[in-house]
Coordinates of C-alpha atoms and ligand atoms in Angstrom, one line a residue:
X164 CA 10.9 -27.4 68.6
X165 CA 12.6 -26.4 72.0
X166 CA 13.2 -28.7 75.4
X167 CA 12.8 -27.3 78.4
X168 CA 14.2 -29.3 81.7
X169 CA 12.7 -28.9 85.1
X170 CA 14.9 -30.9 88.0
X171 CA 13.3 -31.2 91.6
X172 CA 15.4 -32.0 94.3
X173 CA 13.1 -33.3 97.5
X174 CA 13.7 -34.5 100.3
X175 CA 13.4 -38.4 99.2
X176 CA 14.2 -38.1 95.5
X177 CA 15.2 -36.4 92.7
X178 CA 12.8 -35.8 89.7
X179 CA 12.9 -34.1 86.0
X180 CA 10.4 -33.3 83.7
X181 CA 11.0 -32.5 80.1
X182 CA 8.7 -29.9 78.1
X183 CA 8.7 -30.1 74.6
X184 CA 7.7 -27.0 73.0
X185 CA 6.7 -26.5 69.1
X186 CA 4.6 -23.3 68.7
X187 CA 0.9 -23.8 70.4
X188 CA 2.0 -27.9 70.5
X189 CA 3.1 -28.7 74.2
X190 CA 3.7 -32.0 75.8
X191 CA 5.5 -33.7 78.9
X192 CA 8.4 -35.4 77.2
X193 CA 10.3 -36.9 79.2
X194 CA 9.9 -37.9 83.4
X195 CA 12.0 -39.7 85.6
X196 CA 12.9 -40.2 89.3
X197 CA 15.4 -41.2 91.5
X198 CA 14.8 -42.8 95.3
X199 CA 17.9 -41.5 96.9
X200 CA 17.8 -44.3 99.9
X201 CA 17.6 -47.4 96.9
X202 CA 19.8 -45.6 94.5
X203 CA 22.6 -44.8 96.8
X204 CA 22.5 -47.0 100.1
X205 CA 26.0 -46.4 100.6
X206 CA 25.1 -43.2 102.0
X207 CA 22.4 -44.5 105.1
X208 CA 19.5 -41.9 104.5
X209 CA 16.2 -43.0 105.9
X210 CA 13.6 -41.0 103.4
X211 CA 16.4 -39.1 102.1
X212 CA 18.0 -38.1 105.9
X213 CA 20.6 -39.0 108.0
X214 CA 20.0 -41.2 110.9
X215 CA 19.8 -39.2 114.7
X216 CA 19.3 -40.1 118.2
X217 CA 18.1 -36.5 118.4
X218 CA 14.5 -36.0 116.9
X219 CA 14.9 -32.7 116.8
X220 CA 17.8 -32.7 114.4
X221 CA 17.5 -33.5 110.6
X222 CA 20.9 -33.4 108.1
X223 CA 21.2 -34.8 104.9
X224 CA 24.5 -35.3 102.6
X225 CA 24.7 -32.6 100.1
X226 CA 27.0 -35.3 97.7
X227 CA 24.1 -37.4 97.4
X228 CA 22.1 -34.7 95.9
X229 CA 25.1 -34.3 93.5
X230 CA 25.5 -38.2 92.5
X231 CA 21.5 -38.0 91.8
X232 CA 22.3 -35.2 89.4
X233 CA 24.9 -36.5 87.7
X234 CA 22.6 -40.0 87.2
X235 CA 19.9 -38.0 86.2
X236 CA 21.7 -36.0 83.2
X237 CA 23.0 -39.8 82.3
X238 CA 19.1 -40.9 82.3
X239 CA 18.5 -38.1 79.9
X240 CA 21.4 -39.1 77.7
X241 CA 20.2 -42.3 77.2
X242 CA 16.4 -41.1 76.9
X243 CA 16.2 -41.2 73.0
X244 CA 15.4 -37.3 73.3
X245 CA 17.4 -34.8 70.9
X246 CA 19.3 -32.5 73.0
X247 CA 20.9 -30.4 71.0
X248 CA 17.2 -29.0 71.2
X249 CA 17.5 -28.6 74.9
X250 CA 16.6 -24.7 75.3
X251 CA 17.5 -24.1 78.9
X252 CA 17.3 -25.3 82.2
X253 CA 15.7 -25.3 85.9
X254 CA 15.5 -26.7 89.2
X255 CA 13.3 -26.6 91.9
X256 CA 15.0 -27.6 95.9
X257 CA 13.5 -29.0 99.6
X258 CA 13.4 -25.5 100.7
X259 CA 15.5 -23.9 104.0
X260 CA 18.1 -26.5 103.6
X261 CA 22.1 -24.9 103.1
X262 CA 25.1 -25.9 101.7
X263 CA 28.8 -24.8 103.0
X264 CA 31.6 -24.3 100.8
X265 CA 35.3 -23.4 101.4
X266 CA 37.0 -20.7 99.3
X267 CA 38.4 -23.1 96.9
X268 CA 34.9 -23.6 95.5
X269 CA 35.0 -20.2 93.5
X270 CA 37.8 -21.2 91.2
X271 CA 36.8 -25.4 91.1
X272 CA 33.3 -24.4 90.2
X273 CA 34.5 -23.9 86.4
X274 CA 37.1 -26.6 86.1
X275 CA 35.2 -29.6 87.0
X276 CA 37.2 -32.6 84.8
X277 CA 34.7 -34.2 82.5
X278 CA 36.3 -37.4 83.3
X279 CA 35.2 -37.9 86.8
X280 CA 32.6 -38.0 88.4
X281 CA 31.5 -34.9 90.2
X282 CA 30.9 -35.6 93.9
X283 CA 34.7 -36.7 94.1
X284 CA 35.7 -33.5 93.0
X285 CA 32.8 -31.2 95.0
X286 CA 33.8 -33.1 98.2
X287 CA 37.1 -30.8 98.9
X288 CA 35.1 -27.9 98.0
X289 CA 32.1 -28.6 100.9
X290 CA 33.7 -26.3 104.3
X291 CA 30.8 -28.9 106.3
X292 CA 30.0 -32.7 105.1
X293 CA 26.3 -32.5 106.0
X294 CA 23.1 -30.2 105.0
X295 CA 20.8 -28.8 107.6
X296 CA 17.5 -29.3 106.0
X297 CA 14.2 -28.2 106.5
X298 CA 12.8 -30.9 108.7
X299 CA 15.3 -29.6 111.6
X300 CA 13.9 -28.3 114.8
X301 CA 17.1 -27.6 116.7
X302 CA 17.2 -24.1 116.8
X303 CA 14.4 -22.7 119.0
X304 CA 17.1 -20.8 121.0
X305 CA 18.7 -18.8 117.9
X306 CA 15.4 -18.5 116.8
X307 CA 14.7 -16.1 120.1
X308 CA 18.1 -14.3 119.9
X309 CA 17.6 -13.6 116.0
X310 CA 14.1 -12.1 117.0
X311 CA 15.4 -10.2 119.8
X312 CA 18.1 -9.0 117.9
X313 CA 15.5 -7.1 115.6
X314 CA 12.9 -6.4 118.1
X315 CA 10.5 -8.9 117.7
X316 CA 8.9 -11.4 115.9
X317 CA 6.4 -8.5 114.6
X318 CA 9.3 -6.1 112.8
X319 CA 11.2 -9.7 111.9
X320 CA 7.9 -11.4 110.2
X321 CA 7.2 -8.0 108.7
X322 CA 10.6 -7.5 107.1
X323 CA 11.2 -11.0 105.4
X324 CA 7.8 -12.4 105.4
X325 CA 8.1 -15.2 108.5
X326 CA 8.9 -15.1 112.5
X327 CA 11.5 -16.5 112.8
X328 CA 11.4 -20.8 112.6
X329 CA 13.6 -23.3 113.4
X330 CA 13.8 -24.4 110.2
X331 CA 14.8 -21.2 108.3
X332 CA 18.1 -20.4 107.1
X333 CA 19.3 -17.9 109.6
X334 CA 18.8 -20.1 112.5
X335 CA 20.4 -23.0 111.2
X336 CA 23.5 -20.4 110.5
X337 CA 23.5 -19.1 113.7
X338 CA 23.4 -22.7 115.5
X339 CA 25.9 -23.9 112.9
X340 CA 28.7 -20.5 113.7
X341 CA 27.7 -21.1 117.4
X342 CA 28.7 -24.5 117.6
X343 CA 31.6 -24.9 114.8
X344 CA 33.0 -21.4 115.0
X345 CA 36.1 -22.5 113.3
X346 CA 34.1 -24.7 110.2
X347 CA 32.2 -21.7 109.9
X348 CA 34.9 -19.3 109.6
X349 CA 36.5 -21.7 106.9
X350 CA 33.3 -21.3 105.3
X351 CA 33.5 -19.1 102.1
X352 CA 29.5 -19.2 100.8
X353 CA 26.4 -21.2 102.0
X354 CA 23.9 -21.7 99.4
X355 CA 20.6 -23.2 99.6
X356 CA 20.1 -26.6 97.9
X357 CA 18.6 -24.7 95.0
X358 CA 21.4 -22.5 94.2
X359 CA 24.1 -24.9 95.1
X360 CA 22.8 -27.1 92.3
X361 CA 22.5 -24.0 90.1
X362 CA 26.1 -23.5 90.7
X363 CA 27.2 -26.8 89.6
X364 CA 25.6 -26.7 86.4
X365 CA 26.8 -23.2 85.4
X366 CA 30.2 -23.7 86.8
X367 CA 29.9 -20.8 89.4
X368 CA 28.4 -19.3 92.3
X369 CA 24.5 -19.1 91.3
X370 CA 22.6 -16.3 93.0
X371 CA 19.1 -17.3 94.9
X372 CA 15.4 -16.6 93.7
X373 CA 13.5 -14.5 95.9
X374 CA 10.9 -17.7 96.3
X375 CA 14.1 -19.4 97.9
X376 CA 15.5 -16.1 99.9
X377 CA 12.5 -16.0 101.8
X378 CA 12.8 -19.2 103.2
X379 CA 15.9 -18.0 105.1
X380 CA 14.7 -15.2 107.6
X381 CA 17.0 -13.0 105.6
X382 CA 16.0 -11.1 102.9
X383 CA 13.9 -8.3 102.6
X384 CA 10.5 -9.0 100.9
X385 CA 10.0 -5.4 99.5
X386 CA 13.2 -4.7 97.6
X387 CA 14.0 -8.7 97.7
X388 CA 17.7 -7.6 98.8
X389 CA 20.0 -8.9 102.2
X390 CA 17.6 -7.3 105.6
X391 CA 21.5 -6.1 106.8
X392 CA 19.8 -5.8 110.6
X393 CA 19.1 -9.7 110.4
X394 CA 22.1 -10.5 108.9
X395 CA 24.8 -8.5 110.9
X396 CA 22.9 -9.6 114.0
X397 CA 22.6 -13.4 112.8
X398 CA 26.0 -14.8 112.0
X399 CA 29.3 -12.9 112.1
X400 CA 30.8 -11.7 108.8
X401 CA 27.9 -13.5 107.1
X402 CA 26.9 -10.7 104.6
X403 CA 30.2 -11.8 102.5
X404 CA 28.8 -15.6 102.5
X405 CA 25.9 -14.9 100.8
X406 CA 25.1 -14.9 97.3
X407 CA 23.5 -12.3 95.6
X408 CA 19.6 -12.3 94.8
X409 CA 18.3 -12.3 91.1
X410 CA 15.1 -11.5 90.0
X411 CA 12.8 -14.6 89.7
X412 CA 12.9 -16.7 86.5
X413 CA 15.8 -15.2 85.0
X414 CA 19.3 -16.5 83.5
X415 CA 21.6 -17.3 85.3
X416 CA 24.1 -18.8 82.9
X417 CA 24.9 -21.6 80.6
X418 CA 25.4 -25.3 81.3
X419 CA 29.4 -25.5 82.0
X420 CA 31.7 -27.8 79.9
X421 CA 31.4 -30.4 82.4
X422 CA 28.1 -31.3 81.4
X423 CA 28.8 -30.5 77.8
X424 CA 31.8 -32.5 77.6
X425 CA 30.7 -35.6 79.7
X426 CA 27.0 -35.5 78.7
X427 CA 26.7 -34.5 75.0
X428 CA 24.6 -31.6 76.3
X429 CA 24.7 -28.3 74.5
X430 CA 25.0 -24.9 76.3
X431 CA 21.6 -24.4 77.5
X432 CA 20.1 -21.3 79.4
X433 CA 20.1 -22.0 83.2
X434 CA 17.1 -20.1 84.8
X435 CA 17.4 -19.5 88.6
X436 CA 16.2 -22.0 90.3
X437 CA 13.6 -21.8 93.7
X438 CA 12.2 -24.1 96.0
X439 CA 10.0 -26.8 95.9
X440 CA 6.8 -24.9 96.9
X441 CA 7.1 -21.2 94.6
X442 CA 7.9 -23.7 91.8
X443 CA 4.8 -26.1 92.6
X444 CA 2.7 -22.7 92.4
X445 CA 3.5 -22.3 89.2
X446 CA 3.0 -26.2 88.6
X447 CA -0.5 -26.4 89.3
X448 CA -1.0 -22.9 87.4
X449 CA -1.8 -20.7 90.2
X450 CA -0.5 -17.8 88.5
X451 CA -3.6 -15.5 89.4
X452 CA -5.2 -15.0 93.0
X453 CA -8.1 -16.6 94.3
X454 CA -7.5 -20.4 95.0
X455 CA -5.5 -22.4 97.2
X456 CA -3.3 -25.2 96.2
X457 CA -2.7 -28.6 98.3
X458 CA 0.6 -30.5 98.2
X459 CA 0.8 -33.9 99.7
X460 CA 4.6 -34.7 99.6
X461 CA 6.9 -36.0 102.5
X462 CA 5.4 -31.7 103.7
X463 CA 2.2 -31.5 103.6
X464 CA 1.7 -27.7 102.2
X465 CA -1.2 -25.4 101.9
X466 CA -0.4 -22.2 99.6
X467 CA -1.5 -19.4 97.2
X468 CA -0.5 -16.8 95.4
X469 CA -0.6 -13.1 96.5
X470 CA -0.2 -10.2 94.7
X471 CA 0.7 -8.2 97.5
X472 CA 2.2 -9.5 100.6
X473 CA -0.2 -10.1 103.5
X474 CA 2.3 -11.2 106.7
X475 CA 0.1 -13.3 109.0
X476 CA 0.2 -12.0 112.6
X477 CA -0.9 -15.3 114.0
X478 CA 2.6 -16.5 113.4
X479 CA 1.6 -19.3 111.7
X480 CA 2.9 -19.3 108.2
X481 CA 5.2 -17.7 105.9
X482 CA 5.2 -15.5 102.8
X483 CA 7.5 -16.1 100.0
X484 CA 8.5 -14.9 96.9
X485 CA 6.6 -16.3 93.4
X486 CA 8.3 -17.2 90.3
X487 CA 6.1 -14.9 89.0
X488 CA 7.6 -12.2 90.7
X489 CA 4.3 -11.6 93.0
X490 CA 4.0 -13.6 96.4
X491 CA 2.9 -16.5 97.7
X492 CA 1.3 -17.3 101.7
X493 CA 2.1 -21.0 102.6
X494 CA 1.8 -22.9 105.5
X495 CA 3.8 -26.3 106.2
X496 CA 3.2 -29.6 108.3
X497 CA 6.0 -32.0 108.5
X498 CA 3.9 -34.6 109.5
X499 CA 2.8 -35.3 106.0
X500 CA 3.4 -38.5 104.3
X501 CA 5.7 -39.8 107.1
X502 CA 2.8 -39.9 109.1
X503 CA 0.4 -41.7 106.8
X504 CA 3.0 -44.1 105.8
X505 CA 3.6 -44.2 110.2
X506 CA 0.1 -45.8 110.4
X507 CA -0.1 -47.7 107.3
X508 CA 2.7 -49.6 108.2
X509 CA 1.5 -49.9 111.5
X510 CA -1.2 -52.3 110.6
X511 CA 0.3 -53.4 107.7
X512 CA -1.5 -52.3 104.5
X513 CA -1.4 -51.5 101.2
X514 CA -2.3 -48.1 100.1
X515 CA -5.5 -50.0 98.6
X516 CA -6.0 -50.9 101.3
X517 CA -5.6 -47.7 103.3
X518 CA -7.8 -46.0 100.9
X519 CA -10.6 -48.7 100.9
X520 CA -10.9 -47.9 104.7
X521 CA -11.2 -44.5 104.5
X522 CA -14.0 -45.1 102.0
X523 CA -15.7 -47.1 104.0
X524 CA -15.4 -45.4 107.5
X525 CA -17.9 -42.6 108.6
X526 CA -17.0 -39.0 108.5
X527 CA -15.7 -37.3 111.3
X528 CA -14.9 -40.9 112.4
X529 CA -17.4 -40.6 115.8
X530 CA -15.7 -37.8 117.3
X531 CA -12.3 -39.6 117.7
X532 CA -9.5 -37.3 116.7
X533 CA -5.7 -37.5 116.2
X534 CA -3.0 -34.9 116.6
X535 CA -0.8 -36.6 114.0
X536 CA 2.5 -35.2 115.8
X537 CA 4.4 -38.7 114.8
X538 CA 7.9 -36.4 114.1
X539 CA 8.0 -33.0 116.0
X540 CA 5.8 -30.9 114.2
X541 CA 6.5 -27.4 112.6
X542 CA 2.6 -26.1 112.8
X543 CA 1.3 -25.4 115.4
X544 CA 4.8 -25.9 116.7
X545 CA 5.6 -29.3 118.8
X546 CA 8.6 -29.8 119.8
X547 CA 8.4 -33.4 121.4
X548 CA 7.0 -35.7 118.9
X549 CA 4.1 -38.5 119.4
X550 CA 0.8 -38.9 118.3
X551 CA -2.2 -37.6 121.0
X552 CA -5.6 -39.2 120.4
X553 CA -9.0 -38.3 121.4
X554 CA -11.1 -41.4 122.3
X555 CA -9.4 -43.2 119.8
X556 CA -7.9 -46.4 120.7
X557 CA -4.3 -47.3 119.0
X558 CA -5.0 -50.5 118.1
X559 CA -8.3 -49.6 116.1
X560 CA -6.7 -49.9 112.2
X561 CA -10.5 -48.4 110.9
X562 CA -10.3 -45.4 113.4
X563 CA -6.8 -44.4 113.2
X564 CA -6.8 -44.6 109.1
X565 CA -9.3 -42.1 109.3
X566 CA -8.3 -39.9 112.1
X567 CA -4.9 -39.5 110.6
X568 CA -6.3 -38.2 106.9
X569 CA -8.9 -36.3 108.8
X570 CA -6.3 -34.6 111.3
X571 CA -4.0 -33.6 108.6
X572 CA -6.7 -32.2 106.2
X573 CA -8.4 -29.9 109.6
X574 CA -5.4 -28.9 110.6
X575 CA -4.5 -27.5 107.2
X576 CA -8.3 -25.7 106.6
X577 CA -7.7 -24.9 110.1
X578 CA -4.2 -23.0 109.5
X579 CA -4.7 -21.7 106.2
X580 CA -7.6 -18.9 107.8
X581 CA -5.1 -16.3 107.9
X582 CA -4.5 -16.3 104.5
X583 CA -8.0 -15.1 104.1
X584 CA -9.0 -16.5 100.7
X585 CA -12.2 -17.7 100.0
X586 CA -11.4 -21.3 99.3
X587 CA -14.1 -22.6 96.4
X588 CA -11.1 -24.8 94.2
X589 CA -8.4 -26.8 95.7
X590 CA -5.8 -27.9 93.3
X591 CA -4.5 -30.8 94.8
X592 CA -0.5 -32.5 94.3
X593 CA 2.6 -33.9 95.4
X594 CA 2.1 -38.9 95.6
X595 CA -0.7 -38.7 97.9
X596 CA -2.7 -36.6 95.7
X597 CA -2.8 -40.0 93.5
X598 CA -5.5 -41.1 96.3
X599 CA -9.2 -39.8 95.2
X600 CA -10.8 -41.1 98.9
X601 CA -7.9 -38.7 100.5
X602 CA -8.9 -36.1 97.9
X603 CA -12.6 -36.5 99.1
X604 CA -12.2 -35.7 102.5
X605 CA -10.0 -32.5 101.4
X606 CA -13.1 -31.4 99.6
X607 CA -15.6 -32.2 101.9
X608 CA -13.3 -30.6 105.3
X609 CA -12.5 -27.9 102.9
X610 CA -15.8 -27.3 101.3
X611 CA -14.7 -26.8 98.2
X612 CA -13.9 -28.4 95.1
X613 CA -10.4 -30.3 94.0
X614 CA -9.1 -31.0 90.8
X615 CA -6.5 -33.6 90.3
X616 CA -3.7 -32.6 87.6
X617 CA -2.0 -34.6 84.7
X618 CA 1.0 -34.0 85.8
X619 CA 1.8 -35.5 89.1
X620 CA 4.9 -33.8 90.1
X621 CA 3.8 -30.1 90.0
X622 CA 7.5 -28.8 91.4
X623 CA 9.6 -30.5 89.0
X624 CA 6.9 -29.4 86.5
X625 CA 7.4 -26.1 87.5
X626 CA 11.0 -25.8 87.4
X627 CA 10.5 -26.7 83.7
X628 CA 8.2 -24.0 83.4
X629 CA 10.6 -21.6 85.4
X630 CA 13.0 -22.6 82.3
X631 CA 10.7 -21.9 79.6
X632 CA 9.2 -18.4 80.6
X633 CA 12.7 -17.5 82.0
X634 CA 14.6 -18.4 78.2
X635 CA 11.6 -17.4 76.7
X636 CA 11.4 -13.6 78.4
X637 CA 15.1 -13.4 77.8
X638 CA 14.9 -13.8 74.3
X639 CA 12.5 -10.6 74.3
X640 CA 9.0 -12.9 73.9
X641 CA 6.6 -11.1 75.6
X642 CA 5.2 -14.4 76.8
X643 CA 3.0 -14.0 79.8
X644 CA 2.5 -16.3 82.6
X645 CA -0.8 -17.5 81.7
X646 CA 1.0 -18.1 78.4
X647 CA 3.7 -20.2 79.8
X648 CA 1.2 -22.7 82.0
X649 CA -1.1 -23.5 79.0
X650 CA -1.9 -26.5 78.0
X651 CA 0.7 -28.6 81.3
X652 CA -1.4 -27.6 84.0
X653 CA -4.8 -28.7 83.1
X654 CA -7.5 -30.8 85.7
X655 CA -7.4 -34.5 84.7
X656 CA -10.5 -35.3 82.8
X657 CA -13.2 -36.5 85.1
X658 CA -11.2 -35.4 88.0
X659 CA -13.1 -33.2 90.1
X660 CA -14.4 -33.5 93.6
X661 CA -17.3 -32.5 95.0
X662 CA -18.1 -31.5 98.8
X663 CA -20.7 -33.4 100.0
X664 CA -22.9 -31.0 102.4
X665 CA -23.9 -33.5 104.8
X666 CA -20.4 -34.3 105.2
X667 CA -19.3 -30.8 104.8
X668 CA -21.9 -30.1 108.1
X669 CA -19.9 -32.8 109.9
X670 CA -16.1 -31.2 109.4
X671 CA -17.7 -27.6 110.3
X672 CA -18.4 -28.4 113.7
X673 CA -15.2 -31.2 114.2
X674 CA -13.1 -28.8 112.8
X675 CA -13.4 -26.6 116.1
X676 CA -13.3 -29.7 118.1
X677 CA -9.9 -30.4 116.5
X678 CA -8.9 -27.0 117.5
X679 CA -10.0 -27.7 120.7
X680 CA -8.0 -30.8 121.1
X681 CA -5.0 -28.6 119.4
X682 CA -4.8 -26.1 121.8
X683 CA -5.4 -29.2 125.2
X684 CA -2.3 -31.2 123.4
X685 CA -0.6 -27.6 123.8
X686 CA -1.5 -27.0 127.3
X687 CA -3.6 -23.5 126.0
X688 CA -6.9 -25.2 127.0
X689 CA -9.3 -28.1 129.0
X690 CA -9.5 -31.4 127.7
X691 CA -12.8 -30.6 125.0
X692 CA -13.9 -34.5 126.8
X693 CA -17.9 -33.5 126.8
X694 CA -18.1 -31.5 123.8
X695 CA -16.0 -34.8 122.1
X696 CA -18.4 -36.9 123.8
X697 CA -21.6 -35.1 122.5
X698 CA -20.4 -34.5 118.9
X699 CA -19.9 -39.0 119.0
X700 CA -24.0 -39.0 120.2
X701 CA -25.0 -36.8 117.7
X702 CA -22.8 -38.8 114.4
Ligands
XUL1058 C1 8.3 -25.3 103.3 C2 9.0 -26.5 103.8 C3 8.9 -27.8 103.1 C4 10.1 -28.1 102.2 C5 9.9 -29.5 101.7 O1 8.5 -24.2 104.1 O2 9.7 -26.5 104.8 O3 7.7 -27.8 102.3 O4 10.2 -27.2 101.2 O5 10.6 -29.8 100.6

């Protein structure tokens, strides 16, 4: 009997699953989570993220992400499980998000004291006290000079997989050696949260995945190596602050004495680790083409996997490397939960609540349509945040609970076309998945059907599968990845959601009246009033 550990760092929380493995018997052994803002108030995140005047700007505190770690692997201590049995380790990570360290962090990385805690002693090591993470949008203007530095958002998207987005690694660098020249300088390495966390369990600096790399603008997807045009041209003497790039799902190292010593644990494999998304592939056993997976977390993501790399010239979304060593295309929203939680709080209900509404409501809610922009949005790109509705009145709880799922669901089917797969099974995760009326309009806008999976939390469920294949592979098992997902990433019983076609009718025609409204809110077109107007007759 092996244990494999899967650790997902998000944005709000951290998570771990357990796999217990004994031949063909597989089950979830173990799951936990931690709410960073409850757990650790003494650091002021709001949903995991420091408080700004700036809307633009999003920064969390790398040390909390190391406290959560450290009560995690006391959690597991105290879980009744038998270690000694744990085979290896690894962790999915928010993606985009980096972490600065000074040039004592090389030699400190291995000598952690068992006796303290670890964020004490990782403090000295961090060159910068705060994480840029994913949800920034700070950085339109490095994003132009990184793209003119390469000629283009064209030879830049083709190269690592994505024009260039605020978000991304590179242009939180640039902004970051702009504005601190000095911090930077002092900087020695800047990992992403993934490998950072890798780092502190093997006791040195962890290389990246390529699922991770290519959330940075950085690396080049074919040969999954440094793009030295992007680099040179992005930050100065940045090619020495990088850490190398390992092949996905591979060892890393073992877990350091630190976590032997204070924890009981015994020197498990660390696998790399990737981001949130690569690693939910994997979670909701997309290991083969041909269907798209949903993730409703604090994101909202729309992926799949690829076994080539198809850049998409819209400029939309991103490619990214699989832990299966093929691809993946995704497309992001950061107006996911916030912005469902934004208007159930605003009339004050329950998520029973919430979901009875939308059962009740009619589909395409009478023509009145949201642009659910509550936080500046990453696609399409809005800079300024704030809802925009379409004869839909702010005050109406029925028509807003609707227009918000329905918005968010379009706008997905809607941005996912140039991945160009024929969407006919949805696998649908991350809390909001939980809700079968939200599922229902994902299958009906979608057209296709949705499963719902046992386990909940497909990245942290992932990691642990990352672990398994990884140890497993290096061991000289010829384990495939079909192998690997058996049996964790099965459709809960009864799950499965039909699209209804009168419904289905409805979202085909709204669908283009949301794009409509998309591209008025973006000043690209005239207010769609009459077409809006006919489509509320005719419902
Ligand atoms: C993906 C993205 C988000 C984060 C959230 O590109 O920005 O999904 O990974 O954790």
């Amino acid at each position: 009997m092996s244990l494999y550990l899967g650790l997902d760092s998000s944005t709000q929380s951290l998570s771990a699953i357990v796999l217990e493995v004994d031949g063909e018997q597989r089950r979830v052994a173990f799951e936990s989570s931690i709410a960073f803002d409850e757990t650790f108030p003494q650091y002021g995140t709001r949903h995991g993220v420091l408080p700004s005047d700036d809307p633009t700007f999003a920064a969390s505190p790398p040390l909390l992400w190391v406290d959560a770690l450290e009560v995690m692997m006391r959690r597991l201590q105290s879980s009744g499980l038998d270690l000694r049995q744990l085979a290896a380790i690894s962790g999915s990570a928010q993606q985009h998000g980096s972490v600065y360290l000074n040039d004592r962090a090389t030699n400190a990385l291995g000598s952690f004291d068992p006796s303290r805690a670890l964020a004490e002693q990782v403090k000295p090591l961090l060159s910068r006290d705060v994480s840029p993470i994913w949800m920034d949008s700070s950085t339109s203007a490095e994003c132009a000079e990184i793209e003119r530095a390469v000629g283009g958002d064209r030879p830049l998207a083709e190269r690592t997989g994505s024009r260039a987005f605020e978000r991304f690694t590179a242009a939180q660098i640039r902004k970051f050696s702009k504005s601190e020249p000095s911090t930077y300088a002092s900087t020695d390495r800047i990992h992403l949260v993934s490998s950072f966390l890798a780092s502190l369990l093997i006791g040195r600096h962890a290389p990246l995945d390529p699922g991770d790399g290519s959330g940075m603008n950085l690396m080049d997807l074919a040969s999954c190596q440094w793009w030295q045009p992007v680099v040179d041209s992005t930050a100065p003497d940045l090619a020495a602050k990088l850490p190398p790039i390992a092949r996905a799902s591979t060892p890393v190292g073992t877990l350091s004495r630190y976590w032997q010593s204070r924890f009981g644990l015994p020197a498990a494999t660390v696998v790399t680790w990737s981001g949130d998304n690569p690693c939910s592939l994997v979670g909701v056993g997309l290991v083969r083409e041909g269907a798209l997976a949903i993730s409703l977390g604090t994101s909202d993501t729309v992926f799949g996997l690829m076994r080539e790399p198809r850049v998409d010239r819209s400029g939309t979304g991103h490619v990214f490397g699989a832990p299966t060593g093929d691809f993946m295309g995704l497309t992001c929203f950061k107006n996911g939960s916030l912005a469902r939680e934004r208007i159930r709080d605003k009339f004050h209900l329950s998520w029973s609540e919430f979901g009875e509404i939308l059962h009740r409501t009619p589909p395409g809610n009478g023509g009145r349509i949201m642009l659910p922009w509550f936080e500046p949005e990453i696609t399409p790109t809005v800079l300024t945040p704030g809802a925009r509705r379409y004869g839909l009145d702010p005050g109406d709880a029925d028509g807003n609970v609707r227009a918000v799922i329905e918005a968010q669901q379009m706008a997905m089917a809607l941005h996912s076309r140039w991945m160009n797969v024929k969407v006919d099974r949805i696998h649908a995760t991350g809390g909001a998945a939980a809700n079968r009326d939200i599922l229902q309009v994902m299958s009906d806008v979608f057209g296709a059907v949705v499963y719902q999976l046992q386990v909940g939390n497909s990245a942290a469920l992932g990691a642990a599968l990352q672990a398994f294949y990884g140890a497993r592979t290096a061991d000289g098992d010829r384990i495939t990845w079909e192998d690997t997902v058996k049996g964790f990433v099965e459709p809960l019983a009864d799950s499965t959601l039909s699209p209804d076609p009168a419904r289905r009718a409805i979202y085909h025609d709204l669908i283009e009246l949301y794009a409509a409204c998309e591209a008025h809110a973006l000043g690209k077109g005239p207010e769609p009033s009459d077409r809006l107007a006919a489509f509320a007759v005719g419902s």
